[in-house]
Amino acid sequence: MRNTKKNKADLIEDLLERLETQETELKDFVWKYDKELALYPSDLQETLACSKTERLKWSEDGRLMIVQYKEDRIYRKGLKIPLYSLYQVFFEISKETLKEWRKEDKDRTKQNRREGAKKAKATKEERKQVREEAKISYENMVDVWSKIDEEAKAVGELAFWTMWENRLAKKEQLKATNEKNNSHTISKKKYYDNKEKALRLLSRSKYTDITIYVPENPDKTQRIYYENDYDEFEYDEYYGAVSEYDTVIVEEDYYTLYYICISIGENTFKFHVPYNIGKQYLPDKSRLEHVNHRENDGIFRFGREISDEELIVYTEKKALGKHMML
């Protein structure tokens, strides 16, 4: 067991005195007090003439022995500083050892690069195949639509790419919740603006059916409280202490949605549009059939964001480019 009551200065003095003694005795001494004589990271790097990167790599894979951790109480409280085995550095790591380690690292790096290049090539081929299959599937759909009539072809293509822009918009909306700048918010608005422009056209098609979804609580109610002296507050059984100067804002049909369903042959495209936005170009809700829907849990009541796998095919550049051409 490594245990001592001597301080480090005394131990170093004892070590110097024993340098001329037998090697076995010296090894036993350093082994016994290895924990007390442990090297700080900077001392180890200087002793072995290695870089910080090498030290970290050799520590992580276990080639360098860490005998204990010491808390930094001066500069970065809570940071654990690794202390390295002096015994290992003095008696187990030679110049040949370091040369071998560096050769192993170099060979491993080359191997990782070869494997990475091989994997990247395979991934590229897989994605190329996925894109090709998606292209063929899309062309087959367009071919079917064109055999129906020109309107079916035009509406089908526009609805198809509007669907993907809608999913891209939702992806950007999720990213925008934690963004530090407005890049995702700007992208989200661009996609939703394109969606609205497309639906203005699609809503006029003979292949489009428009209904209305009115949830149980369609209105959004917001109460604005003003700070006043407590004596000026009245008590309301539902709201508690309420000032007579409080304001109640009600946005009617805030949660009401138009449901636009476009059916062409075996393909169906579905969109939801907030009533207060869509009423500028869609029929009044009193003239439409009411439908019931089951809302999703989470941020989106209906629909979903585009998946990472789908982004391989339906990129922002491709979706926007196709939309501009139609």
Short mmCIF file of N, CA and C in Angstrom, two decimals, residues 74-214:
data_model
loop_
_atom_site.label_atom_id
_atom_site.label_comp_id
_atom_site.label_asym_id
_atom_site.label_seq_id
_atom_site.Cartn_x
_atom_site.Cartn_y
_atom_site.Cartn_z
N ILE A 74 -7.81 27.26 -7.57
CA ILE A 74 -7.33 28.63 -7.78
C ILE A 74 -7.98 29.25 -9.02
N TYR A 75 -7.80 28.62 -10.16
CA TYR A 75 -8.25 29.21 -11.42
C TYR A 75 -9.64 28.73 -11.83
N ARG A 76 -9.81 27.44 -11.84
CA ARG A 76 -11.10 26.90 -12.30
C ARG A 76 -11.59 25.90 -11.26
N LYS A 77 -12.34 26.41 -10.31
CA LYS A 77 -12.82 25.56 -9.22
C LYS A 77 -13.70 24.44 -9.76
N GLY A 78 -13.47 23.26 -9.24
CA GLY A 78 -14.25 22.11 -9.67
C GLY A 78 -13.57 21.32 -10.77
N LEU A 79 -12.55 21.91 -11.43
CA LEU A 79 -11.83 21.21 -12.48
C LEU A 79 -10.90 20.17 -11.87
N LYS A 80 -10.98 18.95 -12.35
CA LYS A 80 -10.13 17.88 -11.86
C LYS A 80 -8.88 17.77 -12.74
N ILE A 81 -7.70 17.94 -12.11
CA ILE A 81 -6.43 17.88 -12.84
C ILE A 81 -5.83 16.48 -12.68
N PRO A 82 -5.52 15.79 -13.78
CA PRO A 82 -4.92 14.46 -13.68
C PRO A 82 -3.45 14.55 -13.27
N LEU A 83 -3.04 13.67 -12.38
CA LEU A 83 -1.64 13.57 -11.97
C LEU A 83 -1.12 12.21 -12.40
N TYR A 84 0.06 12.21 -13.01
CA TYR A 84 0.57 11.03 -13.69
C TYR A 84 1.65 10.30 -12.89
N SER A 85 1.74 9.01 -13.16
CA SER A 85 2.68 8.13 -12.45
C SER A 85 4.12 8.46 -12.79
N LEU A 86 4.87 8.86 -11.78
CA LEU A 86 6.29 9.11 -11.95
C LEU A 86 7.03 7.79 -12.22
N TYR A 87 6.58 6.74 -11.57
CA TYR A 87 7.21 5.42 -11.75
C TYR A 87 7.13 5.00 -13.22
N GLN A 88 5.96 5.16 -13.82
CA GLN A 88 5.81 4.77 -15.22
C GLN A 88 6.71 5.60 -16.13
N VAL A 89 6.76 6.91 -15.88
CA VAL A 89 7.55 7.80 -16.71
C VAL A 89 9.05 7.47 -16.62
N PHE A 90 9.53 7.18 -15.39
CA PHE A 90 10.95 6.93 -15.19
C PHE A 90 11.39 5.53 -15.62
N PHE A 91 10.56 4.54 -15.37
CA PHE A 91 11.02 3.16 -15.50
C PHE A 91 10.32 2.34 -16.59
N GLU A 92 9.22 2.84 -17.15
CA GLU A 92 8.48 2.03 -18.11
C GLU A 92 8.36 2.67 -19.49
N ILE A 93 8.59 3.99 -19.56
CA ILE A 93 8.46 4.67 -20.84
C ILE A 93 9.84 5.12 -21.31
N SER A 94 10.31 4.50 -22.37
CA SER A 94 11.61 4.85 -22.94
C SER A 94 11.41 5.62 -24.24
N LYS A 95 12.50 6.04 -24.84
CA LYS A 95 12.41 6.71 -26.13
C LYS A 95 11.82 5.78 -27.18
N GLU A 96 12.16 4.50 -27.07
CA GLU A 96 11.62 3.52 -28.01
C GLU A 96 10.11 3.36 -27.81
N THR A 97 9.70 3.43 -26.53
CA THR A 97 8.27 3.33 -26.23
C THR A 97 7.50 4.49 -26.90
N LEU A 98 8.04 5.69 -26.73
CA LEU A 98 7.39 6.87 -27.33
C LEU A 98 7.38 6.77 -28.85
N LYS A 99 8.47 6.26 -29.41
CA LYS A 99 8.56 6.10 -30.86
C LYS A 99 7.49 5.12 -31.35
N GLU A 100 7.31 4.04 -30.59
CA GLU A 100 6.31 3.03 -30.95
C GLU A 100 4.90 3.60 -30.83
N TRP A 101 4.65 4.36 -29.76
CA TRP A 101 3.33 4.96 -29.58
C TRP A 101 2.99 5.89 -30.73
N ARG A 102 3.95 6.70 -31.13
CA ARG A 102 3.71 7.66 -32.21
C ARG A 102 3.48 6.93 -33.54
N LYS A 103 4.20 5.83 -33.74
CA LYS A 103 4.00 5.04 -34.94
C LYS A 103 2.58 4.43 -34.94
N GLU A 104 2.15 3.93 -33.78
CA GLU A 104 0.81 3.37 -33.66
C GLU A 104 -0.25 4.43 -33.96
N ASP A 105 -0.04 5.65 -33.42
CA ASP A 105 -0.99 6.74 -33.66
C ASP A 105 -1.05 7.10 -35.14
N LYS A 106 0.11 7.14 -35.77
CA LYS A 106 0.18 7.48 -37.19
C LYS A 106 -0.53 6.42 -38.03
N ASP A 107 -0.27 5.15 -37.71
CA ASP A 107 -0.90 4.06 -38.46
C ASP A 107 -2.42 4.06 -38.24
N ARG A 108 -2.81 4.35 -36.99
CA ARG A 108 -4.25 4.37 -36.68
C ARG A 108 -4.93 5.52 -37.43
N THR A 109 -4.27 6.67 -37.50
CA THR A 109 -4.83 7.81 -38.23
C THR A 109 -5.01 7.49 -39.70
N LYS A 110 -3.99 6.83 -40.29
CA LYS A 110 -4.10 6.44 -41.70
C LYS A 110 -5.25 5.47 -41.91
N GLN A 111 -5.37 4.51 -40.99
CA GLN A 111 -6.44 3.53 -41.10
C GLN A 111 -7.81 4.17 -40.97
N ASN A 112 -7.93 5.10 -40.01
CA ASN A 112 -9.20 5.81 -39.81
C ASN A 112 -9.56 6.62 -41.06
N ARG A 113 -8.56 7.21 -41.68
CA ARG A 113 -8.82 8.00 -42.89
C ARG A 113 -9.27 7.10 -44.03
N ARG A 114 -8.63 5.93 -44.14
CA ARG A 114 -9.03 4.99 -45.19
C ARG A 114 -10.46 4.51 -44.97
N GLU A 115 -10.76 4.17 -43.71
CA GLU A 115 -12.11 3.71 -43.40
C GLU A 115 -13.14 4.82 -43.58
N GLY A 116 -12.73 6.06 -43.18
CA GLY A 116 -13.63 7.20 -43.35
C GLY A 116 -13.92 7.48 -44.81
N ALA A 117 -12.87 7.40 -45.65
CA ALA A 117 -13.05 7.63 -47.09
C ALA A 117 -13.93 6.54 -47.70
N LYS A 118 -13.72 5.30 -47.25
CA LYS A 118 -14.52 4.18 -47.75
C LYS A 118 -15.99 4.34 -47.35
N LYS A 119 -16.20 4.75 -46.09
CA LYS A 119 -17.57 4.95 -45.61
C LYS A 119 -18.24 6.12 -46.32
N ALA A 120 -17.48 7.21 -46.54
CA ALA A 120 -18.03 8.38 -47.22
C ALA A 120 -18.43 8.02 -48.65
N LYS A 121 -17.60 7.19 -49.31
CA LYS A 121 -17.92 6.77 -50.67
C LYS A 121 -19.19 5.93 -50.71
N ALA A 122 -19.30 5.02 -49.71
CA ALA A 122 -20.49 4.18 -49.64
C ALA A 122 -21.74 5.00 -49.38
N THR A 123 -21.61 5.98 -48.47
CA THR A 123 -22.73 6.86 -48.15
C THR A 123 -23.15 7.68 -49.37
N LYS A 124 -22.15 8.16 -50.10
CA LYS A 124 -22.43 8.94 -51.31
C LYS A 124 -23.19 8.10 -52.32
N GLU A 125 -22.78 6.85 -52.48
CA GLU A 125 -23.45 5.96 -53.43
C GLU A 125 -24.88 5.65 -52.97
N GLU A 126 -25.04 5.44 -51.65
CA GLU A 126 -26.38 5.17 -51.12
C GLU A 126 -27.31 6.35 -51.35
N ARG A 127 -26.80 7.55 -51.07
CA ARG A 127 -27.62 8.74 -51.26
C ARG A 127 -27.94 8.98 -52.73
N LYS A 128 -26.98 8.67 -53.58
CA LYS A 128 -27.21 8.80 -55.03
C LYS A 128 -28.33 7.86 -55.46
N GLN A 129 -28.32 6.65 -54.90
CA GLN A 129 -29.35 5.67 -55.22
C GLN A 129 -30.72 6.13 -54.72
N VAL A 130 -30.73 6.68 -53.49
CA VAL A 130 -31.99 7.18 -52.91
C VAL A 130 -32.56 8.31 -53.76
N ARG A 131 -31.69 9.22 -54.18
CA ARG A 131 -32.14 10.34 -55.02
C ARG A 131 -32.67 9.84 -56.37
N GLU A 132 -32.00 8.85 -56.93
CA GLU A 132 -32.41 8.32 -58.22
C GLU A 132 -33.78 7.65 -58.12
N GLU A 133 -33.98 6.89 -57.04
CA GLU A 133 -35.26 6.23 -56.83
C GLU A 133 -36.38 7.25 -56.62
N ALA A 134 -36.08 8.32 -55.85
CA ALA A 134 -37.07 9.38 -55.63
C ALA A 134 -37.41 10.10 -56.94
N LYS A 135 -36.39 10.30 -57.76
CA LYS A 135 -36.60 10.97 -59.05
C LYS A 135 -37.51 10.14 -59.95
N ILE A 136 -37.25 8.84 -60.01
CA ILE A 136 -38.07 7.94 -60.84
C ILE A 136 -39.50 7.92 -60.34
N SER A 137 -39.67 7.84 -59.00
CA SER A 137 -41.01 7.83 -58.41
C SER A 137 -41.77 9.10 -58.75
N TYR A 138 -41.08 10.25 -58.65
CA TYR A 138 -41.72 11.53 -58.97
C TYR A 138 -42.10 11.62 -60.44
N GLU A 139 -41.19 11.19 -61.30
CA GLU A 139 -41.47 11.24 -62.74
C GLU A 139 -42.64 10.33 -63.10
N ASN A 140 -42.75 9.21 -62.43
CA ASN A 140 -43.89 8.31 -62.68
C ASN A 140 -45.21 8.96 -62.27
N MET A 141 -45.20 9.66 -61.12
CA MET A 141 -46.40 10.36 -60.68
C MET A 141 -46.80 11.43 -61.68
N VAL A 142 -45.82 12.22 -62.13
CA VAL A 142 -46.10 13.29 -63.09
C VAL A 142 -46.65 12.70 -64.38
N ASP A 143 -46.10 11.57 -64.78
CA ASP A 143 -46.57 10.93 -66.01
C ASP A 143 -48.04 10.51 -65.89
N VAL A 144 -48.41 9.98 -64.71
CA VAL A 144 -49.80 9.59 -64.47
C VAL A 144 -50.70 10.82 -64.49
N TRP A 145 -50.26 11.91 -63.82
CA TRP A 145 -51.07 13.13 -63.77
C TRP A 145 -51.27 13.72 -65.17
N SER A 146 -50.22 13.69 -65.97
CA SER A 146 -50.30 14.29 -67.31
C SER A 146 -51.29 13.54 -68.20
N LYS A 147 -51.51 12.26 -67.93
CA LYS A 147 -52.45 11.47 -68.71
C LYS A 147 -53.90 11.77 -68.34
N ILE A 148 -54.09 12.39 -67.16
CA ILE A 148 -55.45 12.78 -66.74
C ILE A 148 -55.84 14.05 -67.49
N ASP A 149 -55.09 15.12 -67.25
CA ASP A 149 -55.24 16.37 -68.01
C ASP A 149 -54.14 17.33 -67.58
N GLU A 150 -54.04 18.45 -68.26
CA GLU A 150 -52.98 19.42 -67.98
C GLU A 150 -53.11 20.01 -66.58
N GLU A 151 -54.35 20.24 -66.16
CA GLU A 151 -54.57 20.80 -64.81
C GLU A 151 -54.09 19.83 -63.74
N ALA A 152 -54.37 18.55 -63.93
CA ALA A 152 -53.93 17.55 -62.95
C ALA A 152 -52.42 17.55 -62.82
N LYS A 153 -51.74 17.65 -63.95
CA LYS A 153 -50.27 17.67 -63.94
C LYS A 153 -49.75 18.91 -63.21
N ALA A 154 -50.30 20.08 -63.55
CA ALA A 154 -49.84 21.32 -62.94
C ALA A 154 -50.15 21.36 -61.44
N VAL A 155 -51.36 20.97 -61.08
CA VAL A 155 -51.77 20.98 -59.67
C VAL A 155 -50.98 19.95 -58.88
N GLY A 156 -50.77 18.76 -59.45
CA GLY A 156 -50.03 17.72 -58.76
C GLY A 156 -48.60 18.13 -58.45
N GLU A 157 -47.92 18.71 -59.42
CA GLU A 157 -46.53 19.15 -59.21
C GLU A 157 -46.46 20.25 -58.16
N LEU A 158 -47.35 21.23 -58.24
CA LEU A 158 -47.33 22.33 -57.29
C LEU A 158 -47.66 21.83 -55.88
N ALA A 159 -48.64 20.95 -55.76
CA ALA A 159 -49.01 20.41 -54.45
C ALA A 159 -47.89 19.58 -53.85
N PHE A 160 -47.22 18.79 -54.71
CA PHE A 160 -46.12 17.94 -54.25
C PHE A 160 -45.00 18.77 -53.63
N TRP A 161 -44.56 19.79 -54.32
CA TRP A 161 -43.44 20.59 -53.81
C TRP A 161 -43.86 21.52 -52.68
N THR A 162 -45.13 21.91 -52.67
CA THR A 162 -45.65 22.70 -51.54
C THR A 162 -45.65 21.86 -50.26
N MET A 163 -45.97 20.59 -50.40
CA MET A 163 -45.93 19.68 -49.25
C MET A 163 -44.53 19.64 -48.64
N TRP A 164 -43.50 19.54 -49.47
CA TRP A 164 -42.14 19.47 -48.95
C TRP A 164 -41.69 20.81 -48.38
N GLU A 165 -42.12 21.91 -49.00
CA GLU A 165 -41.78 23.22 -48.42
C GLU A 165 -42.45 23.40 -47.06
N ASN A 166 -43.66 22.88 -46.92
CA ASN A 166 -44.36 22.96 -45.64
C ASN A 166 -43.60 22.19 -44.56
N ARG A 167 -43.06 21.03 -44.92
CA ARG A 167 -42.29 20.24 -43.95
C ARG A 167 -40.95 20.89 -43.64
N LEU A 168 -40.35 21.51 -44.66
CA LEU A 168 -39.11 22.26 -44.42
C LEU A 168 -39.36 23.44 -43.49
N ALA A 169 -40.51 24.08 -43.65
CA ALA A 169 -40.87 25.22 -42.79
C ALA A 169 -40.97 24.77 -41.33
N LYS A 170 -41.56 23.61 -41.12
CA LYS A 170 -41.69 23.10 -39.75
C LYS A 170 -40.34 22.76 -39.16
N LYS A 171 -39.43 22.25 -39.99
CA LYS A 171 -38.06 21.97 -39.54
C LYS A 171 -37.39 23.25 -39.08
N GLU A 172 -37.53 24.31 -39.87
CA GLU A 172 -36.94 25.60 -39.52
C GLU A 172 -37.60 26.18 -38.27
N GLN A 173 -38.90 25.94 -38.12
CA GLN A 173 -39.63 26.43 -36.95
C GLN A 173 -39.09 25.79 -35.67
N LEU A 174 -38.77 24.51 -35.73
CA LEU A 174 -38.19 23.83 -34.57
C LEU A 174 -36.81 24.39 -34.25
N LYS A 175 -36.01 24.62 -35.27
CA LYS A 175 -34.66 25.17 -35.06
C LYS A 175 -34.71 26.60 -34.53
N ALA A 176 -35.75 27.34 -34.92
CA ALA A 176 -35.86 28.75 -34.53
C ALA A 176 -36.10 28.92 -33.04
N THR A 177 -36.60 27.89 -32.37
CA THR A 177 -36.91 28.03 -30.94
C THR A 177 -35.66 28.25 -30.11
N ASN A 178 -34.50 27.76 -30.58
CA ASN A 178 -33.26 27.89 -29.82
C ASN A 178 -32.18 28.68 -30.55
N GLU A 179 -32.54 29.38 -31.59
CA GLU A 179 -31.52 30.08 -32.37
C GLU A 179 -31.10 31.40 -31.71
N LYS A 180 -29.86 31.80 -31.98
CA LYS A 180 -29.33 33.04 -31.44
C LYS A 180 -29.46 34.19 -32.43
N ASN A 181 -29.69 33.84 -33.70
CA ASN A 181 -29.95 34.88 -34.70
C ASN A 181 -31.29 34.57 -35.38
N ASN A 182 -31.60 35.29 -36.44
CA ASN A 182 -32.91 35.12 -37.07
C ASN A 182 -32.87 34.28 -38.34
N SER A 183 -31.80 33.56 -38.58
CA SER A 183 -31.66 32.84 -39.85
C SER A 183 -32.77 31.81 -40.04
N HIS A 184 -33.07 31.02 -39.00
CA HIS A 184 -34.11 29.99 -39.14
C HIS A 184 -35.50 30.62 -39.19
N THR A 185 -35.69 31.71 -38.46
CA THR A 185 -36.98 32.41 -38.50
C THR A 185 -37.23 32.96 -39.90
N ILE A 186 -36.20 33.50 -40.53
CA ILE A 186 -36.33 34.04 -41.88
C ILE A 186 -36.64 32.92 -42.87
N SER A 187 -35.95 31.79 -42.73
CA SER A 187 -36.20 30.65 -43.63
C SER A 187 -37.62 30.12 -43.44
N LYS A 188 -38.05 30.04 -42.20
CA LYS A 188 -39.40 29.56 -41.90
C LYS A 188 -40.44 30.44 -42.59
N LYS A 189 -40.28 31.75 -42.48
CA LYS A 189 -41.22 32.69 -43.09
C LYS A 189 -41.22 32.54 -44.61
N LYS A 190 -40.06 32.34 -45.18
CA LYS A 190 -39.95 32.18 -46.64
C LYS A 190 -40.74 30.96 -47.10
N TYR A 191 -40.59 29.86 -46.38
CA TYR A 191 -41.32 28.64 -46.74
C TYR A 191 -42.83 28.83 -46.59
N TYR A 192 -43.25 29.41 -45.46
CA TYR A 192 -44.69 29.58 -45.23
C TYR A 192 -45.30 30.57 -46.21
N ASP A 193 -44.54 31.58 -46.60
CA ASP A 193 -45.03 32.53 -47.61
C ASP A 193 -45.24 31.82 -48.94
N ASN A 194 -44.30 30.95 -49.31
CA ASN A 194 -44.44 30.19 -50.55
C ASN A 194 -45.64 29.25 -50.47
N LYS A 195 -45.84 28.66 -49.29
CA LYS A 195 -46.99 27.77 -49.10
C LYS A 195 -48.29 28.53 -49.33
N GLU A 196 -48.40 29.73 -48.77
CA GLU A 196 -49.62 30.51 -48.93
C GLU A 196 -49.86 30.90 -50.39
N LYS A 197 -48.80 31.30 -51.09
CA LYS A 197 -48.95 31.66 -52.51
C LYS A 197 -49.44 30.47 -53.32
N ALA A 198 -48.86 29.29 -53.00
CA ALA A 198 -49.25 28.09 -53.74
C ALA A 198 -50.70 27.71 -53.46
N LEU A 199 -51.11 27.80 -52.18
CA LEU A 199 -52.47 27.41 -51.83
C LEU A 199 -53.51 28.37 -52.39
N ARG A 200 -53.13 29.60 -52.61
CA ARG A 200 -54.05 30.54 -53.26
C ARG A 200 -54.43 30.03 -54.65
N LEU A 201 -53.43 29.43 -55.33
CA LEU A 201 -53.69 28.88 -56.66
C LEU A 201 -54.38 27.52 -56.57
N LEU A 202 -53.87 26.67 -55.69
CA LEU A 202 -54.41 25.31 -55.57
C LEU A 202 -55.86 25.30 -55.11
N SER A 203 -56.25 26.30 -54.32
CA SER A 203 -57.62 26.34 -53.80
C SER A 203 -58.66 26.51 -54.90
N ARG A 204 -58.24 26.96 -56.10
CA ARG A 204 -59.18 27.19 -57.20
C ARG A 204 -59.36 25.95 -58.08
N SER A 205 -58.58 24.91 -57.82
CA SER A 205 -58.60 23.75 -58.69
C SER A 205 -59.82 22.87 -58.46
N LYS A 206 -60.24 22.19 -59.53
CA LYS A 206 -61.35 21.24 -59.41
C LYS A 206 -60.94 19.99 -58.63
N TYR A 207 -59.64 19.82 -58.41
CA TYR A 207 -59.14 18.67 -57.66
C TYR A 207 -59.01 18.96 -56.16
N THR A 208 -59.43 20.16 -55.78
CA THR A 208 -59.27 20.59 -54.39
C THR A 208 -60.59 20.61 -53.64
N ASP A 209 -60.57 20.07 -52.44
CA ASP A 209 -61.75 20.08 -51.56
C ASP A 209 -61.38 20.87 -50.30
N ILE A 210 -62.22 21.84 -49.95
CA ILE A 210 -61.94 22.70 -48.80
C ILE A 210 -63.02 22.52 -47.74
N THR A 211 -62.58 22.19 -46.53
CA THR A 211 -63.49 22.06 -45.38
C THR A 211 -62.92 22.89 -44.23
N ILE A 212 -63.62 22.87 -43.10
CA ILE A 212 -63.19 23.69 -41.95
C ILE A 212 -63.12 22.83 -40.70
N TYR A 213 -62.06 23.05 -39.92
CA TYR A 213 -61.89 22.36 -38.65
C TYR A 213 -61.98 23.39 -37.53
N VAL A 214 -63.00 23.23 -36.66
CA VAL A 214 -63.20 24.15 -35.53
C VAL A 214 -63.03 23.34 -34.25
#
